[in-house]
Structures are given as C-alpha cells and as structure tokens.
Tab-separated table of C-alpha atoms and ligand atoms in Angstrom:
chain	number	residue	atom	x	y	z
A	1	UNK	CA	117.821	73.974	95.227
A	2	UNK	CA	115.402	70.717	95.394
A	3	UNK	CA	112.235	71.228	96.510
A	4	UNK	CA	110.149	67.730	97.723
A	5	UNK	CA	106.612	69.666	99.413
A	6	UNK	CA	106.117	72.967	97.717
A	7	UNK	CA	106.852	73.528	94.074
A	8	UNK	CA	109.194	77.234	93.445
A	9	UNK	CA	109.130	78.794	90.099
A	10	UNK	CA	111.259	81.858	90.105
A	11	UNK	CA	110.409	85.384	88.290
A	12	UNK	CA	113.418	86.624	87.620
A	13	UNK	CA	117.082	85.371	87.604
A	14	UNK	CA	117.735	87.903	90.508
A	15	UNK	CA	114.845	87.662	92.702
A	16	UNK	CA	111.599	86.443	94.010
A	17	UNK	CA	110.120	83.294	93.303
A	18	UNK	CA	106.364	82.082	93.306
A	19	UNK	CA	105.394	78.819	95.479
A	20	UNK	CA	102.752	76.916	94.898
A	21	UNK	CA	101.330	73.215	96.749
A	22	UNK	CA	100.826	74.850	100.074
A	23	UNK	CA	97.984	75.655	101.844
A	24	UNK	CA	98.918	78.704	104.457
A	25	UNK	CA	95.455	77.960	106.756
A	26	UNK	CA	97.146	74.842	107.824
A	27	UNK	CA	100.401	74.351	110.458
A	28	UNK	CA	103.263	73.629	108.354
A	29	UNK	CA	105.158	70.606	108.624
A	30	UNK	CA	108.873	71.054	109.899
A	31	UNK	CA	110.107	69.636	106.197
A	32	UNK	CA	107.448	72.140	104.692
A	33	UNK	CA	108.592	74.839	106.542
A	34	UNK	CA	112.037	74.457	106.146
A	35	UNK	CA	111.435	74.594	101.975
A	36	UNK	CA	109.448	77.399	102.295
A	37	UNK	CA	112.511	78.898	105.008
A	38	UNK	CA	114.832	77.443	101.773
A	39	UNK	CA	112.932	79.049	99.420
A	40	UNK	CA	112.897	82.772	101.325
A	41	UNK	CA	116.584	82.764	101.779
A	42	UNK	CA	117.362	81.647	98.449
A	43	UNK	CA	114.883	83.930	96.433
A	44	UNK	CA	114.821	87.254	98.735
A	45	UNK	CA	111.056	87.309	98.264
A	46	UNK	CA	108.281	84.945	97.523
A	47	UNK	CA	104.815	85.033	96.673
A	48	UNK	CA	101.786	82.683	97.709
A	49	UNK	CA	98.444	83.085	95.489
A	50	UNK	CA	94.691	82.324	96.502
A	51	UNK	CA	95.233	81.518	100.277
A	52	UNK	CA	92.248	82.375	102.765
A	53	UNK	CA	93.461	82.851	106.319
A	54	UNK	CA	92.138	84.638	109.273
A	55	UNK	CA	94.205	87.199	111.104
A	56	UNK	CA	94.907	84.324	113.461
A	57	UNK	CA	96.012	81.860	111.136
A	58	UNK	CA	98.165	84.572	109.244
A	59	UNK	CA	99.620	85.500	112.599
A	60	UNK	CA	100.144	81.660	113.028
A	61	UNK	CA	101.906	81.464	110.126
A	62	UNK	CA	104.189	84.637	110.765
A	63	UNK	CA	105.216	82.677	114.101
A	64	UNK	CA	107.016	80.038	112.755
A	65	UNK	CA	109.728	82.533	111.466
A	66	UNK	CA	110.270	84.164	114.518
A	67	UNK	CA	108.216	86.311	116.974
A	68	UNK	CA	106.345	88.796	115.766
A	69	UNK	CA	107.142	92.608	115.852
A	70	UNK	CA	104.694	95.517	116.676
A	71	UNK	CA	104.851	98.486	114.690
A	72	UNK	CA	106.238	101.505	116.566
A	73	UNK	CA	104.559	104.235	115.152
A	74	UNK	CA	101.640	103.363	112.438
A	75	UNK	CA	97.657	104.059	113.654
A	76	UNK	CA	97.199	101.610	111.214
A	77	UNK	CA	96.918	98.096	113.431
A	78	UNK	CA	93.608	96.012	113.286
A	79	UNK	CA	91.712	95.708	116.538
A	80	UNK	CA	92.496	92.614	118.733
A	81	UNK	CA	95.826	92.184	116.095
A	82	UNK	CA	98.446	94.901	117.442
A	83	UNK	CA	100.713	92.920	114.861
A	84	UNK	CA	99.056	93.486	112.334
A	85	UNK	CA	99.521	96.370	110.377
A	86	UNK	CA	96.839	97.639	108.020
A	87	UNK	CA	98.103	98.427	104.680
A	88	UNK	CA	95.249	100.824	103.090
A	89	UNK	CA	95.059	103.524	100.427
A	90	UNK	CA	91.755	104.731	99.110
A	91	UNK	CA	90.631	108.404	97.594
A	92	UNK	CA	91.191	110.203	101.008
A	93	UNK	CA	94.870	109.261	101.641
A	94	UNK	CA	97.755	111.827	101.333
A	95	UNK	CA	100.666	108.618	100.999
A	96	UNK	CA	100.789	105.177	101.007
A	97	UNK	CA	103.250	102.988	103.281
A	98	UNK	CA	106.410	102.500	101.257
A	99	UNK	CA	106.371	104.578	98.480
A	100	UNK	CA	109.835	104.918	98.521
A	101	UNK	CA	112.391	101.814	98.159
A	102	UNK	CA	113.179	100.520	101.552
A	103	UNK	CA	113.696	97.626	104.403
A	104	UNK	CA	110.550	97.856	106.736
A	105	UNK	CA	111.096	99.874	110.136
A	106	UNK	CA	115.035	100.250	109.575
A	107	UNK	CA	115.270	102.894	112.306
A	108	UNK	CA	114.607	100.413	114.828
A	109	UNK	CA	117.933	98.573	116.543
A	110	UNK	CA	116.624	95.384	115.637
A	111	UNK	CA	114.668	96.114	112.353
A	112	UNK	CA	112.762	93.147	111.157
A	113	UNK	CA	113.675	89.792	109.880
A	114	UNK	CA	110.738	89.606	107.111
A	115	UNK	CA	107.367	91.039	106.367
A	116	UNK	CA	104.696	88.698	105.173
A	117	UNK	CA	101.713	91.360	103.528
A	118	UNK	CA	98.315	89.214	102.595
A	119	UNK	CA	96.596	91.821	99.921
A	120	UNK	CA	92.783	91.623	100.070
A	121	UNK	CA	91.440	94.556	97.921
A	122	UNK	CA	93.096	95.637	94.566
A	123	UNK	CA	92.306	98.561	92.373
A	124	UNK	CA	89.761	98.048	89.346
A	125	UNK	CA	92.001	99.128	86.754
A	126	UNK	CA	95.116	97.309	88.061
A	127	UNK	CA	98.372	98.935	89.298
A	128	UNK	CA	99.368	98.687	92.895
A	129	UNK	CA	102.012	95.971	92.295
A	130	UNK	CA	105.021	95.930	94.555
A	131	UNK	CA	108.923	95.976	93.441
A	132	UNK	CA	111.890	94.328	94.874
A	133	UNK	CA	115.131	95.015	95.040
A	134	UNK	CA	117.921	92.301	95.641
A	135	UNK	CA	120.269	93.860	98.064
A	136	UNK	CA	122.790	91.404	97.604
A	137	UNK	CA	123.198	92.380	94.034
A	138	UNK	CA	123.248	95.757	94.727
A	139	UNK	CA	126.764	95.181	97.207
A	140	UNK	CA	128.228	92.570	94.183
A	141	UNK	CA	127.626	95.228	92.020
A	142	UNK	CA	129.592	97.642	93.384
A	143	UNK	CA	133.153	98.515	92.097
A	144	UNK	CA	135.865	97.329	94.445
A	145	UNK	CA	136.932	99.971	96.366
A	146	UNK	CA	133.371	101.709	96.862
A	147	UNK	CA	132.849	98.150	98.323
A	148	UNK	CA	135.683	98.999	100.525
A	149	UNK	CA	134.795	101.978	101.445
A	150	UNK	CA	131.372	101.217	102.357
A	151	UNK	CA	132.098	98.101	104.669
A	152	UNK	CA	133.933	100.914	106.423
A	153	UNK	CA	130.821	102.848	107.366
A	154	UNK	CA	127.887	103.389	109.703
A	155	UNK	CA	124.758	105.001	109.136
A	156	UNK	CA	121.715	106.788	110.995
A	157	UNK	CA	118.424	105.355	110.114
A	158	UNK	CA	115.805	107.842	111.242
A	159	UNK	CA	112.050	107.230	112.077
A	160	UNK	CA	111.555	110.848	112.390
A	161	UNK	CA	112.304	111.176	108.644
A	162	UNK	CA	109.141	108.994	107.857
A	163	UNK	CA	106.953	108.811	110.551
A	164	UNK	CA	107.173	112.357	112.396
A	165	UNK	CA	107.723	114.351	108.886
A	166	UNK	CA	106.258	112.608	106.055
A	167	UNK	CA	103.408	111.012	108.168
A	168	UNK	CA	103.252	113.381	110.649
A	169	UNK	CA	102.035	110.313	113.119
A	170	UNK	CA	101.780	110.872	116.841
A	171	UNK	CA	105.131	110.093	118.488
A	172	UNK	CA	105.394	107.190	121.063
A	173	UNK	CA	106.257	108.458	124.465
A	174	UNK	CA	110.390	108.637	123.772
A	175	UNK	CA	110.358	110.041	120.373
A	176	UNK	CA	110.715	107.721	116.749
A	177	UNK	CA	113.095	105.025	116.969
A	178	UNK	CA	117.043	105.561	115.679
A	179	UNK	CA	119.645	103.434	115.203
A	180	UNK	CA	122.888	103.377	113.437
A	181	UNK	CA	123.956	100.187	111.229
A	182	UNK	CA	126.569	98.944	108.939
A	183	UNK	CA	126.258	100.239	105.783
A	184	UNK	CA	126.977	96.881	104.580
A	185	UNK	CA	125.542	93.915	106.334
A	186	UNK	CA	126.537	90.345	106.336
A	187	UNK	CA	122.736	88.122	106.424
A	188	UNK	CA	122.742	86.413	109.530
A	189	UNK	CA	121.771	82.844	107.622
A	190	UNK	CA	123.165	82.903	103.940
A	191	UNK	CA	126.598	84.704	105.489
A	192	UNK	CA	126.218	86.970	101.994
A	193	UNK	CA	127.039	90.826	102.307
A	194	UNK	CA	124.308	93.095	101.521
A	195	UNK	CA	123.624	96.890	101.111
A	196	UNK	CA	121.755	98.390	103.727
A	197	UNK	CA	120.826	101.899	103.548
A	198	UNK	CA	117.514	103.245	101.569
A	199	UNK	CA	115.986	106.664	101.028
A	200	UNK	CA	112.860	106.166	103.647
A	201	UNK	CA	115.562	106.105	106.921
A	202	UNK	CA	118.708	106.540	106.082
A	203	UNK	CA	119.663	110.191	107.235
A	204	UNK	CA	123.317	110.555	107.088
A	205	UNK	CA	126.281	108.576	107.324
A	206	UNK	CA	128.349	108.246	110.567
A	207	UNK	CA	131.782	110.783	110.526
A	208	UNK	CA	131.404	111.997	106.885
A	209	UNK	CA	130.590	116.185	106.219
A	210	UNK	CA	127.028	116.248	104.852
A	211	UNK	CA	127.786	116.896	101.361
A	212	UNK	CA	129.846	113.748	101.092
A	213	UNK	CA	127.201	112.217	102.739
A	214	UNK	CA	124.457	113.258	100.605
A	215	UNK	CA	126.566	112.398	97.155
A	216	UNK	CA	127.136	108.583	98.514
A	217	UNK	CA	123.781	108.042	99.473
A	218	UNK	CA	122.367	109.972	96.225
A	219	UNK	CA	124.772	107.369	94.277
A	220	UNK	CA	124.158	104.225	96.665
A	221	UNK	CA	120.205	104.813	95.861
A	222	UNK	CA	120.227	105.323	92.370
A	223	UNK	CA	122.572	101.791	92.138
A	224	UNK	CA	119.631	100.270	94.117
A	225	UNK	CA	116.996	101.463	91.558
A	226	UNK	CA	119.104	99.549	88.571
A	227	UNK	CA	116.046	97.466	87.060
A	228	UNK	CA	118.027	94.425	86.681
A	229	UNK	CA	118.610	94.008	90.421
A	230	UNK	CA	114.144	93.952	90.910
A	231	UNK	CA	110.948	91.874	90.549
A	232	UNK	CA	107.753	93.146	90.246
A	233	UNK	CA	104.794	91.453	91.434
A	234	UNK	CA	100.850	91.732	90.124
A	235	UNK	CA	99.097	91.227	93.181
A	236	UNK	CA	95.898	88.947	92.956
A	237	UNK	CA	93.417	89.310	95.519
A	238	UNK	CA	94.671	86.855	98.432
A	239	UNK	CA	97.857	86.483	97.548
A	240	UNK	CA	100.910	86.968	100.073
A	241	UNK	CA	104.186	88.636	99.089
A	242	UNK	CA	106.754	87.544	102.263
A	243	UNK	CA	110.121	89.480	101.988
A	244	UNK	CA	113.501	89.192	103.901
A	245	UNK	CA	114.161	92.765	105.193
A	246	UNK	CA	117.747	91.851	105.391
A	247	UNK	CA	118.426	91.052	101.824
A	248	UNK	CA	115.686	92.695	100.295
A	249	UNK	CA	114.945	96.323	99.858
A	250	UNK	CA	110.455	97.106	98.634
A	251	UNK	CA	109.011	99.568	97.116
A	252	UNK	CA	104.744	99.860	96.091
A	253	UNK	CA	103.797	101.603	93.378
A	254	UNK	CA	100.349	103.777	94.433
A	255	UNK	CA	99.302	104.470	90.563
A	256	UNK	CA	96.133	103.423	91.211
A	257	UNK	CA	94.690	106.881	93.150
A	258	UNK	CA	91.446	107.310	93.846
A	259	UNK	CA	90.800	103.475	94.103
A	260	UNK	CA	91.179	101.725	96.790
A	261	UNK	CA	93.886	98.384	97.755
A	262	UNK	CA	93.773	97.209	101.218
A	263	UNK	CA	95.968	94.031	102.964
A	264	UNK	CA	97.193	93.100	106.110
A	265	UNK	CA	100.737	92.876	106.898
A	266	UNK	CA	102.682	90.552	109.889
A	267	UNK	CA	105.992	91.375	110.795
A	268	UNK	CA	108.983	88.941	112.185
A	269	UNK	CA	111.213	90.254	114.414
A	270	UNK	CA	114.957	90.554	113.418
A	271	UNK	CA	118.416	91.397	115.103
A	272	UNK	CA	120.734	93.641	115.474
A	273	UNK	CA	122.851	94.241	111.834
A	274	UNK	CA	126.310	93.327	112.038
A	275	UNK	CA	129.155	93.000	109.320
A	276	UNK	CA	131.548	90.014	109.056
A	277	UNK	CA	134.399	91.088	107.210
B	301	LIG	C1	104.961	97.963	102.793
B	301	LIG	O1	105.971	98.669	102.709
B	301	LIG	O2	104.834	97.099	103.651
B	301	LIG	C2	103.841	98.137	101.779
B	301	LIG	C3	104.070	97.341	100.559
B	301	LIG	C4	102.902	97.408	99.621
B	301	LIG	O3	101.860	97.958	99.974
B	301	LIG	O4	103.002	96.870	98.520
C-alpha cells in the first residue's frame, strides 16, 4: 500500500506496523485519516510513539473511527472520561486486564471495532510489552475441513467468565453481558475470514457435548498462540498501540510485578459479527 501523509514501517511480515509523521493532538485530515484507516486494516495493529494528548484529544481522536464504547463492567474509568478505561497494575493488584489472549469485551453483541491504549507509565526494568495475534492467519492456517467445520459453528462468549469470576467486579444491574458469534467471522471492511473465539470469553460452543467442546477450543487456542502469527511491541512512554478487535486477538505480558505501568485506553464501538460464506 502507498502511503502520501504518514510514513508505515511494518514489524513483522504478519502484523502490526509502526507510523510515524503524525501528530495525534491535532484533527486529522480526511486523506490523513484515511492512511492511518489504510494502515489499521492492512496491518491489524499499529503503533504511534511520543504523542502528548489530553483525555479529550485522545477521545477526539478515538471519534473519528466510530463512536466510542463504555466499558460494561471495569471500576477502572477516569473521572469526567466514562470512555476511558484505566489500564493500571502496580504492587497491590491480584491481575492485570488481558492477561490472557483475547478481542476486547467479546461477550458483548456488538463487541468493539478497535481499542486505541495510550501507555503513560512503564516498569523500570522493562517488560510489560503487549502481543498480537493476526486472526486472519490463524483461519488461513487452518486445514481445510477444520475450516469447514468451524464456519459451521456458534459460540458463547461469556462476561461472567472474566468479569464476575476472575475479577470478581460488581455486576451491572442485568448480569455480565453474553452473546453468541460465528466462530469464524468475515471483517466487515477487508471481507477476509477470521477466527473469533479466545480463552478470556469464549465458554462453549453452540450444539456440541462439552468434551468436544473443550478439545476444539483447547486446539483452536493453542493454533492462536503459534509465534509466527504475533508481534510484540516495547512500549515507550506515550506511545499508542490501536488494534482492530475484529482481526486481531491481544495479549499483555504483566512480568514486570511489583512495578507499576499505567495507560489509558478508548474504545470504538463495533457491530454485530456475521459470516459471509
Ligand atoms: C488490554 O487488554 O486492553 C490491555 C492491554 C495491555 O495492557 O497491554
């Protein structure tokens, strides 16, 4: 892809890419904004270093890709910013948000489009990088008939699993959101199929006995984890990671314990998952 405003340079041949020759305080222009739109849905994830932006103006940002969602569960939002979602770990926490590989608030009917997390506070010693996973891969990947019989299924993605068990947050009034989606899901912009389950929601899937069940996941999981499908990124203080929850599956790595790493994270809205076979 040609790039005229912002300049891309990739990390790995699978996914993520880091842009530089923007500066996020600023409104983007439309051509801007559609490279850096460009750039999302052909890398999965991409990565922004040294920006300085005020809740607003990361808000602002988060806006042009779509409304922006509100966290249905975590205490963690920032006063005056219900959409923004504190991302904290220091020597007093018991977990850290996504410690285990998945696509942000996939329980939801609508889960989100993308997340766009602006890190402030790193760890000393390093560690506390984030890993992604190109979901897209993980489908290809796939022999042909498990690809078969996957576009075949439905499965349950669970708040409960993460936010009443794990977490152990207060419920909302009406419980942790579920929903069931394909298991594989067709991206609403590039057309590609992708895999769409991960360990943090997904419960079961739809009409199978729960050993089967519990083998495909087991086996769908593992596939995700293969190393060649990921990035990993070394955060610098102020820089932005913005993923596509629909293409993209996350994981952070909390190796850093008992230092502290704090950043802020905006959330687009999404749709519903659907699969165009
Ligand atoms: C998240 O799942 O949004 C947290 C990612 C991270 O802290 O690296």
């Amino acid at each position: 892809m040609e790039y005229e405003t912002i300049v891309v340079r990739k990390l790995t041949p699978a996914i993520g890419a880091e842009i530089s020759g923007v500066d996020l305080a600023h409104p983007l222009g439309n051509q801007q904004f559609q490279e850096i739109h460009d750039a999302l849905m052909e890398n999965l994830v991409i990565f922004f270093r040294d920006q300085e932006l005020t809740h607003d103006q990361h808000k602002a940002f988060g806006r042009r890709f779509g409304e922006l969602h509100i966290h249905p569960s975590s205490p963690g939002a920032v006063a005056g910013h219900p959409e923004i979602l504190t991302i904290k770990a220091d020597a007093e926490s018991k977990y850290v948000a996504g410690e285990e590989w998945h696509s942000d608030v996939s329980c939801e009917a609508e889960p989100p489009l993308g997340s766009i997390l602006y890190m402030r506070r790193l760890p000393p010693d390093g560690g506390g990088n984030t890993l992604f996973a190109n979901m897209y891969r993980a489908f290809e990947t796939l022999s042909a008939p498990i690809q078969r019989l996957c576009e075949g299924l439905v499965a349950v993605h669970d708040g409960a699993q993460v936010y009443g068990g794990r977490f152990g947050h207060a419920a909302k009034e009406g419980g942790f959101p579920r929903a069931e989606h394909p298991v594989v899901r067709t991206h609403p912009v590039t057309g590609r199929k992708a895999l769409f389950v991960n360990r943090n929601f997904t419960t079961r899937i739809v009409g199978l006995r729960k050993p089967e069940s519990d083998a495909l996941l087991e086996m769908l999981y593992r596939h995700c984890e293969t190393p060649e499908f990921h990035c990993r990124f070394a955060w610098t203080p102020n820089a932005i990671a913005f993923w596509d929850n629909r293409a993209a599956m996350h994981h952070a790595m909390w190796d850093y314990f008992p230092h502290s790493r704090l950043g802020y994270r905006v959330t687009v809205k999404g749709d519903r998952p659907f699969l165009r076979t």
